[in-house]
Amino acid sequence: VAAHETVLAGIYQRALPSVVHIRVVQRLATTQQQRANRQPGVPEDFFSRGEGSGFVWDSDGHIVTNHHVVDGADEVTVIFADRSQITAKVLGSDPDSDLAVLKLEDPEHSATPVEFGDSEVVEVGQMAVAIGAPFGQEFTMTTGIVSAVGRTIQSGTSSFSVPEVIQTDAPINPGNSGGPLLDRLGRVVGINT
């Protein structure tokens, strides 16, 4: 048991600098009639806030997350485990595969990229570790096993089906979306959704 705990603590420590909390703000449109009927003291603009997780793809500051985390965002802030906050922009997003790529807007920030595993060799029964910022809290880690490979799931944002999904029994909570699914060596083998 002690050896297992040591492995898990090592995975967390190695991966944590590469895992990010993503906070988004979306401005909600208001009609002219709503502006005219505005009560004193009520803000003119209304905002929707959301959040999720992601991870550093490379040393150039590219961040990978789920499309649904940043869909419609007007402002994106990436928060690292050391509490540094960097504004990011959405470079591209694919609703069918539920993937998005962000770019940190501070070129001076040194981002530590994740280490990659090979999702093609993942097998049922292997350890699975999810790290993220569920419910907007501090970074957490959950563990389990790979329950199935090659699953097909319906995309949450389109009629497209996402193939070759890794199923895990590691608890994935709201806010874990976009974070990494890691193998026993702390390498990314998937993206949590």
PDB file of N, CA, C and O in Angstrom, residues 143-183:
ATOM      1  N   THR A 143      -8.388   8.465  -8.730  1.00  0.00           N
ATOM      2  CA  THR A 143      -7.783   7.303  -9.380  1.00  0.00           C
ATOM      3  C   THR A 143      -8.806   6.215  -9.606  1.00  0.00           C
ATOM      4  O   THR A 143      -9.857   6.182  -8.984  1.00  0.00           O
ATOM      5  N   GLY A 144      -8.467   5.339 -10.502  1.00  0.00           N
ATOM      6  CA  GLY A 144      -9.285   4.178 -10.800  1.00  0.00           C
ATOM      7  C   GLY A 144      -8.530   3.319 -11.787  1.00  0.00           C
ATOM      8  O   GLY A 144      -7.301   3.341 -11.838  1.00  0.00           O
ATOM      9  N   ILE A 145      -9.297   2.619 -12.578  1.00  0.00           N
ATOM     10  CA  ILE A 145      -8.704   1.801 -13.626  1.00  0.00           C
ATOM     11  C   ILE A 145      -9.342   2.154 -14.961  1.00  0.00           C
ATOM     12  O   ILE A 145     -10.378   2.811 -15.012  1.00  0.00           O
ATOM     13  N   VAL A 146      -8.704   1.703 -16.019  1.00  0.00           N
ATOM     14  CA  VAL A 146      -9.319   1.790 -17.338  1.00  0.00           C
ATOM     15  C   VAL A 146     -10.362   0.682 -17.377  1.00  0.00           C
ATOM     16  O   VAL A 146     -10.044  -0.494 -17.230  1.00  0.00           O
ATOM     17  N   SER A 147     -11.626   1.051 -17.544  1.00  0.00           N
ATOM     18  CA  SER A 147     -12.731   0.097 -17.537  1.00  0.00           C
ATOM     19  C   SER A 147     -13.005  -0.484 -18.918  1.00  0.00           C
ATOM     20  O   SER A 147     -13.484  -1.601 -19.040  1.00  0.00           O
ATOM     21  N   ALA A 148     -12.746   0.323 -19.945  1.00  0.00           N
ATOM     22  CA  ALA A 148     -12.983  -0.125 -21.321  1.00  0.00           C
ATOM     23  C   ALA A 148     -12.198   0.790 -22.254  1.00  0.00           C
ATOM     24  O   ALA A 148     -11.872   1.926 -21.906  1.00  0.00           O
ATOM     25  N   VAL A 149     -11.884   0.289 -23.427  1.00  0.00           N
ATOM     26  CA  VAL A 149     -11.241   1.094 -24.468  1.00  0.00           C
ATOM     27  C   VAL A 149     -12.051   0.943 -25.748  1.00  0.00           C
ATOM     28  O   VAL A 149     -12.824   0.000 -25.907  1.00  0.00           O
ATOM     29  N   GLY A 150     -11.884   1.896 -26.649  1.00  0.00           N
ATOM     30  CA  GLY A 150     -12.576   1.823 -27.933  1.00  0.00           C
ATOM     31  C   GLY A 150     -14.048   2.141 -27.862  1.00  0.00           C
ATOM     32  O   GLY A 150     -14.798   1.825 -28.782  1.00  0.00           O
ATOM     33  N   ARG A 151     -14.498   2.767 -26.799  1.00  0.00           N
ATOM     34  CA  ARG A 151     -15.907   3.151 -26.682  1.00  0.00           C
ATOM     35  C   ARG A 151     -16.227   4.263 -27.671  1.00  0.00           C
ATOM     36  O   ARG A 151     -15.364   5.049 -28.050  1.00  0.00           O
ATOM     37  N   THR A 152     -17.488   4.364 -28.039  1.00  0.00           N
ATOM     38  CA  THR A 152     -17.988   5.476 -28.845  1.00  0.00           C
ATOM     39  C   THR A 152     -19.064   6.157 -28.023  1.00  0.00           C
ATOM     40  O   THR A 152     -19.968   5.500 -27.509  1.00  0.00           O
ATOM     41  N   ILE A 153     -18.933   7.489 -27.869  1.00  0.00           N
ATOM     42  CA  ILE A 153     -19.940   8.241 -27.122  1.00  0.00           C
ATOM     43  C   ILE A 153     -20.477   9.367 -27.993  1.00  0.00           C
ATOM     44  O   ILE A 153     -19.813   9.818 -28.917  1.00  0.00           O
ATOM     45  N   GLN A 154     -21.667   9.779 -27.689  1.00  0.00           N
ATOM     46  CA  GLN A 154     -22.290  10.897 -28.392  1.00  0.00           C
ATOM     47  C   GLN A 154     -21.639  12.191 -27.934  1.00  0.00           C
ATOM     48  O   GLN A 154     -21.451  12.408 -26.741  1.00  0.00           O
ATOM     49  N   SER A 155     -21.267  13.048 -28.876  1.00  0.00           N
ATOM     50  CA  SER A 155     -20.735  14.355 -28.522  1.00  0.00           C
ATOM     51  C   SER A 155     -21.822  15.133 -27.804  1.00  0.00           C
ATOM     52  O   SER A 155     -22.983  15.089 -28.189  1.00  0.00           O
ATOM     53  N   GLY A 156     -21.444  15.845 -26.760  1.00  0.00           N
ATOM     54  CA  GLY A 156     -22.422  16.611 -25.998  1.00  0.00           C
ATOM     55  C   GLY A 156     -22.879  17.867 -26.693  1.00  0.00           C
ATOM     56  O   GLY A 156     -23.843  18.494 -26.275  1.00  0.00           O
ATOM     57  N   THR A 157     -22.198  18.254 -27.787  1.00  0.00           N
ATOM     58  CA  THR A 157     -22.525  19.527 -28.429  1.00  0.00           C
ATOM     59  C   THR A 157     -22.936  19.392 -29.890  1.00  0.00           C
ATOM     60  O   THR A 157     -23.205  20.393 -30.531  1.00  0.00           O
ATOM     61  N   SER A 158     -22.946  18.166 -30.421  1.00  0.00           N
ATOM     62  CA  SER A 158     -23.351  17.983 -31.812  1.00  0.00           C
ATOM     63  C   SER A 158     -23.883  16.567 -31.999  1.00  0.00           C
ATOM     64  O   SER A 158     -23.894  15.768 -31.072  1.00  0.00           O
ATOM     65  N   SER A 159     -24.279  16.253 -33.205  1.00  0.00           N
ATOM     66  CA  SER A 159     -24.789  14.901 -33.483  1.00  0.00           C
ATOM     67  C   SER A 159     -23.655  13.938 -33.809  1.00  0.00           C
ATOM     68  O   SER A 159     -23.887  12.769 -34.073  1.00  0.00           O
ATOM     69  N   PHE A 160     -22.439  14.414 -33.783  1.00  0.00           N
ATOM     70  CA  PHE A 160     -21.260  13.605 -34.074  1.00  0.00           C
ATOM     71  C   PHE A 160     -20.973  12.661 -32.916  1.00  0.00           C
ATOM     72  O   PHE A 160     -21.176  13.000 -31.757  1.00  0.00           O
ATOM     73  N   SER A 161     -20.487  11.457 -33.211  1.00  0.00           N
ATOM     74  CA  SER A 161     -20.060  10.520 -32.180  1.00  0.00           C
ATOM     75  C   SER A 161     -18.546  10.574 -32.052  1.00  0.00           C
ATOM     76  O   SER A 161     -17.834  10.653 -33.051  1.00  0.00           O
ATOM     77  N   VAL A 162     -18.062  10.530 -30.824  1.00  0.00           N
ATOM     78  CA  VAL A 162     -16.626  10.553 -30.557  1.00  0.00           C
ATOM     79  C   VAL A 162     -16.159   9.104 -30.423  1.00  0.00           C
ATOM     80  O   VAL A 162     -16.596   8.391 -29.527  1.00  0.00           O
ATOM     81  N   PRO A 163     -15.251   8.655 -31.325  1.00  0.00           N
ATOM     82  CA  PRO A 163     -14.786   7.272 -31.276  1.00  0.00           C
ATOM     83  C   PRO A 163     -13.551   7.093 -30.388  1.00  0.00           C
ATOM     84  O   PRO A 163     -12.927   8.067 -29.976  1.00  0.00           O
ATOM     85  N   GLU A 164     -13.207   5.861 -30.126  1.00  0.00           N
ATOM     86  CA  GLU A 164     -11.970   5.495 -29.423  1.00  0.00           C
ATOM     87  C   GLU A 164     -11.834   6.162 -28.061  1.00  0.00           C
ATOM     88  O   GLU A 164     -10.760   6.605 -27.672  1.00  0.00           O
ATOM     89  N   VAL A 165     -12.928   6.197 -27.315  1.00  0.00           N
ATOM     90  CA  VAL A 165     -12.938   6.809 -25.991  1.00  0.00           C
ATOM     91  C   VAL A 165     -12.435   5.798 -24.962  1.00  0.00           C
ATOM     92  O   VAL A 165     -12.738   4.611 -25.039  1.00  0.00           O
ATOM     93  N   ILE A 166     -11.649   6.289 -24.012  1.00  0.00           N
ATOM     94  CA  ILE A 166     -11.187   5.477 -22.887  1.00  0.00           C
ATOM     95  C   ILE A 166     -12.191   5.669 -21.754  1.00  0.00           C
ATOM     96  O   ILE A 166     -12.442   6.800 -21.330  1.00  0.00           O
ATOM     97  N   GLN A 167     -12.756   4.581 -21.276  1.00  0.00           N
ATOM     98  CA  GLN A 167     -13.689   4.654 -20.152  1.00  0.00           C
ATOM     99  C   GLN A 167     -12.922   4.332 -18.874  1.00  0.00           C
ATOM    100  O   GLN A 167     -12.132   3.384 -18.843  1.00  0.00           O
ATOM    101  N   THR A 168     -13.145   5.129 -17.838  1.00  0.00           N
ATOM    102  CA  THR A 168     -12.494   4.888 -16.551  1.00  0.00           C
ATOM    103  C   THR A 168     -13.507   4.960 -15.427  1.00  0.00           C
ATOM    104  O   THR A 168     -14.541   5.612 -15.567  1.00  0.00           O
ATOM    105  N   ASP A 169     -13.189   4.291 -14.336  1.00  0.00           N
ATOM    106  CA  ASP A 169     -14.040   4.425 -13.155  1.00  0.00           C
ATOM    107  C   ASP A 169     -13.472   5.453 -12.181  1.00  0.00           C
ATOM    108  O   ASP A 169     -14.005   5.651 -11.095  1.00  0.00           O
ATOM    109  N   ALA A 170     -12.394   6.144 -12.573  1.00  0.00           N
ATOM    110  CA  ALA A 170     -11.894   7.257 -11.758  1.00  0.00           C
ATOM    111  C   ALA A 170     -12.962   8.343 -11.752  1.00  0.00           C
ATOM    112  O   ALA A 170     -13.456   8.723 -12.814  1.00  0.00           O
ATOM    113  N   PRO A 171     -13.356   8.838 -10.580  1.00  0.00           N
ATOM    114  CA  PRO A 171     -14.406   9.863 -10.544  1.00  0.00           C
ATOM    115  C   PRO A 171     -14.007  11.123 -11.319  1.00  0.00           C
ATOM    116  O   PRO A 171     -12.935  11.671 -11.111  1.00  0.00           O
ATOM    117  N   ILE A 172     -14.870  11.521 -12.240  1.00  0.00           N
ATOM    118  CA  ILE A 172     -14.696  12.744 -13.025  1.00  0.00           C
ATOM    119  C   ILE A 172     -15.860  13.652 -12.642  1.00  0.00           C
ATOM    120  O   ILE A 172     -17.013  13.315 -12.886  1.00  0.00           O
ATOM    121  N   ASN A 173     -15.551  14.783 -12.037  1.00  0.00           N
ATOM    122  CA  ASN A 173     -16.580  15.685 -11.529  1.00  0.00           C
ATOM    123  C   ASN A 173     -16.675  16.934 -12.387  1.00  0.00           C
ATOM    124  O   ASN A 173     -15.764  17.227 -13.166  1.00  0.00           O
ATOM    125  N   PRO A 174     -17.769  17.717 -12.251  1.00  0.00           N
ATOM    126  CA  PRO A 174     -17.842  18.978 -12.979  1.00  0.00           C
ATOM    127  C   PRO A 174     -16.615  19.834 -12.672  1.00  0.00           C
ATOM    128  O   PRO A 174     -16.244  20.005 -11.516  1.00  0.00           O
ATOM    129  N   GLY A 175     -15.981  20.331 -13.710  1.00  0.00           N
ATOM    130  CA  GLY A 175     -14.754  21.103 -13.553  1.00  0.00           C
ATOM    131  C   GLY A 175     -13.514  20.296 -13.901  1.00  0.00           C
ATOM    132  O   GLY A 175     -12.457  20.848 -14.149  1.00  0.00           O
ATOM    133  N   ASN A 176     -13.629  18.954 -13.921  1.00  0.00           N
ATOM    134  CA  ASN A 176     -12.525  18.102 -14.380  1.00  0.00           C
ATOM    135  C   ASN A 176     -12.445  18.099 -15.904  1.00  0.00           C
ATOM    136  O   ASN A 176     -11.418  17.692 -16.462  1.00  0.00           O
ATOM    137  N   SER A 177     -13.502  18.525 -16.568  1.00  0.00           N
ATOM    138  CA  SER A 177     -13.531  18.508 -18.030  1.00  0.00           C
ATOM    139  C   SER A 177     -12.336  19.244 -18.612  1.00  0.00           C
ATOM    140  O   SER A 177     -12.037  20.363 -18.220  1.00  0.00           O
ATOM    141  N   GLY A 178     -11.674  18.602 -19.555  1.00  0.00           N
ATOM    142  CA  GLY A 178     -10.524  19.181 -20.228  1.00  0.00           C
ATOM    143  C   GLY A 178      -9.202  18.843 -19.586  1.00  0.00           C
ATOM    144  O   GLY A 178      -8.146  19.075 -20.166  1.00  0.00           O
ATOM    145  N   GLY A 179      -9.228  18.294 -18.389  1.00  0.00           N
ATOM    146  CA  GLY A 179      -7.999  17.914 -17.702  1.00  0.00           C
ATOM    147  C   GLY A 179      -7.446  16.606 -18.232  1.00  0.00           C
ATOM    148  O   GLY A 179      -8.101  15.883 -18.980  1.00  0.00           O
ATOM    149  N   PRO A 180      -6.226  16.262 -17.833  1.00  0.00           N
ATOM    150  CA  PRO A 180      -5.596  15.066 -18.362  1.00  0.00           C
ATOM    151  C   PRO A 180      -6.025  13.783 -17.657  1.00  0.00           C
ATOM    152  O   PRO A 180      -6.266  13.770 -16.452  1.00  0.00           O
ATOM    153  N   LEU A 181      -6.094  12.707 -18.432  1.00  0.00           N
ATOM    154  CA  LEU A 181      -6.187  11.357 -17.895  1.00  0.00           C
ATOM    155  C   LEU A 181      -4.789  10.775 -18.046  1.00  0.00           C
ATOM    156  O   LEU A 181      -4.226  10.766 -19.147  1.00  0.00           O
ATOM    157  N   LEU A 182      -4.210  10.318 -16.932  1.00  0.00           N
ATOM    158  CA  LEU A 182      -2.815   9.913 -16.900  1.00  0.00           C
ATOM    159  C   LEU A 182      -2.674   8.414 -16.667  1.00  0.00           C
ATOM    160  O   LEU A 182      -3.534   7.789 -16.031  1.00  0.00           O
ATOM    161  N   ASP A 183      -1.566   7.871 -17.153  1.00  0.00           N
ATOM    162  CA  ASP A 183      -1.247   6.469 -16.872  1.00  0.00           C
ATOM    163  C   ASP A 183      -0.412   6.383 -15.593  1.00  0.00           C
ATOM    164  O   ASP A 183      -0.160   7.394 -14.925  1.00  0.00           O
TER     165      ASP A 183
END
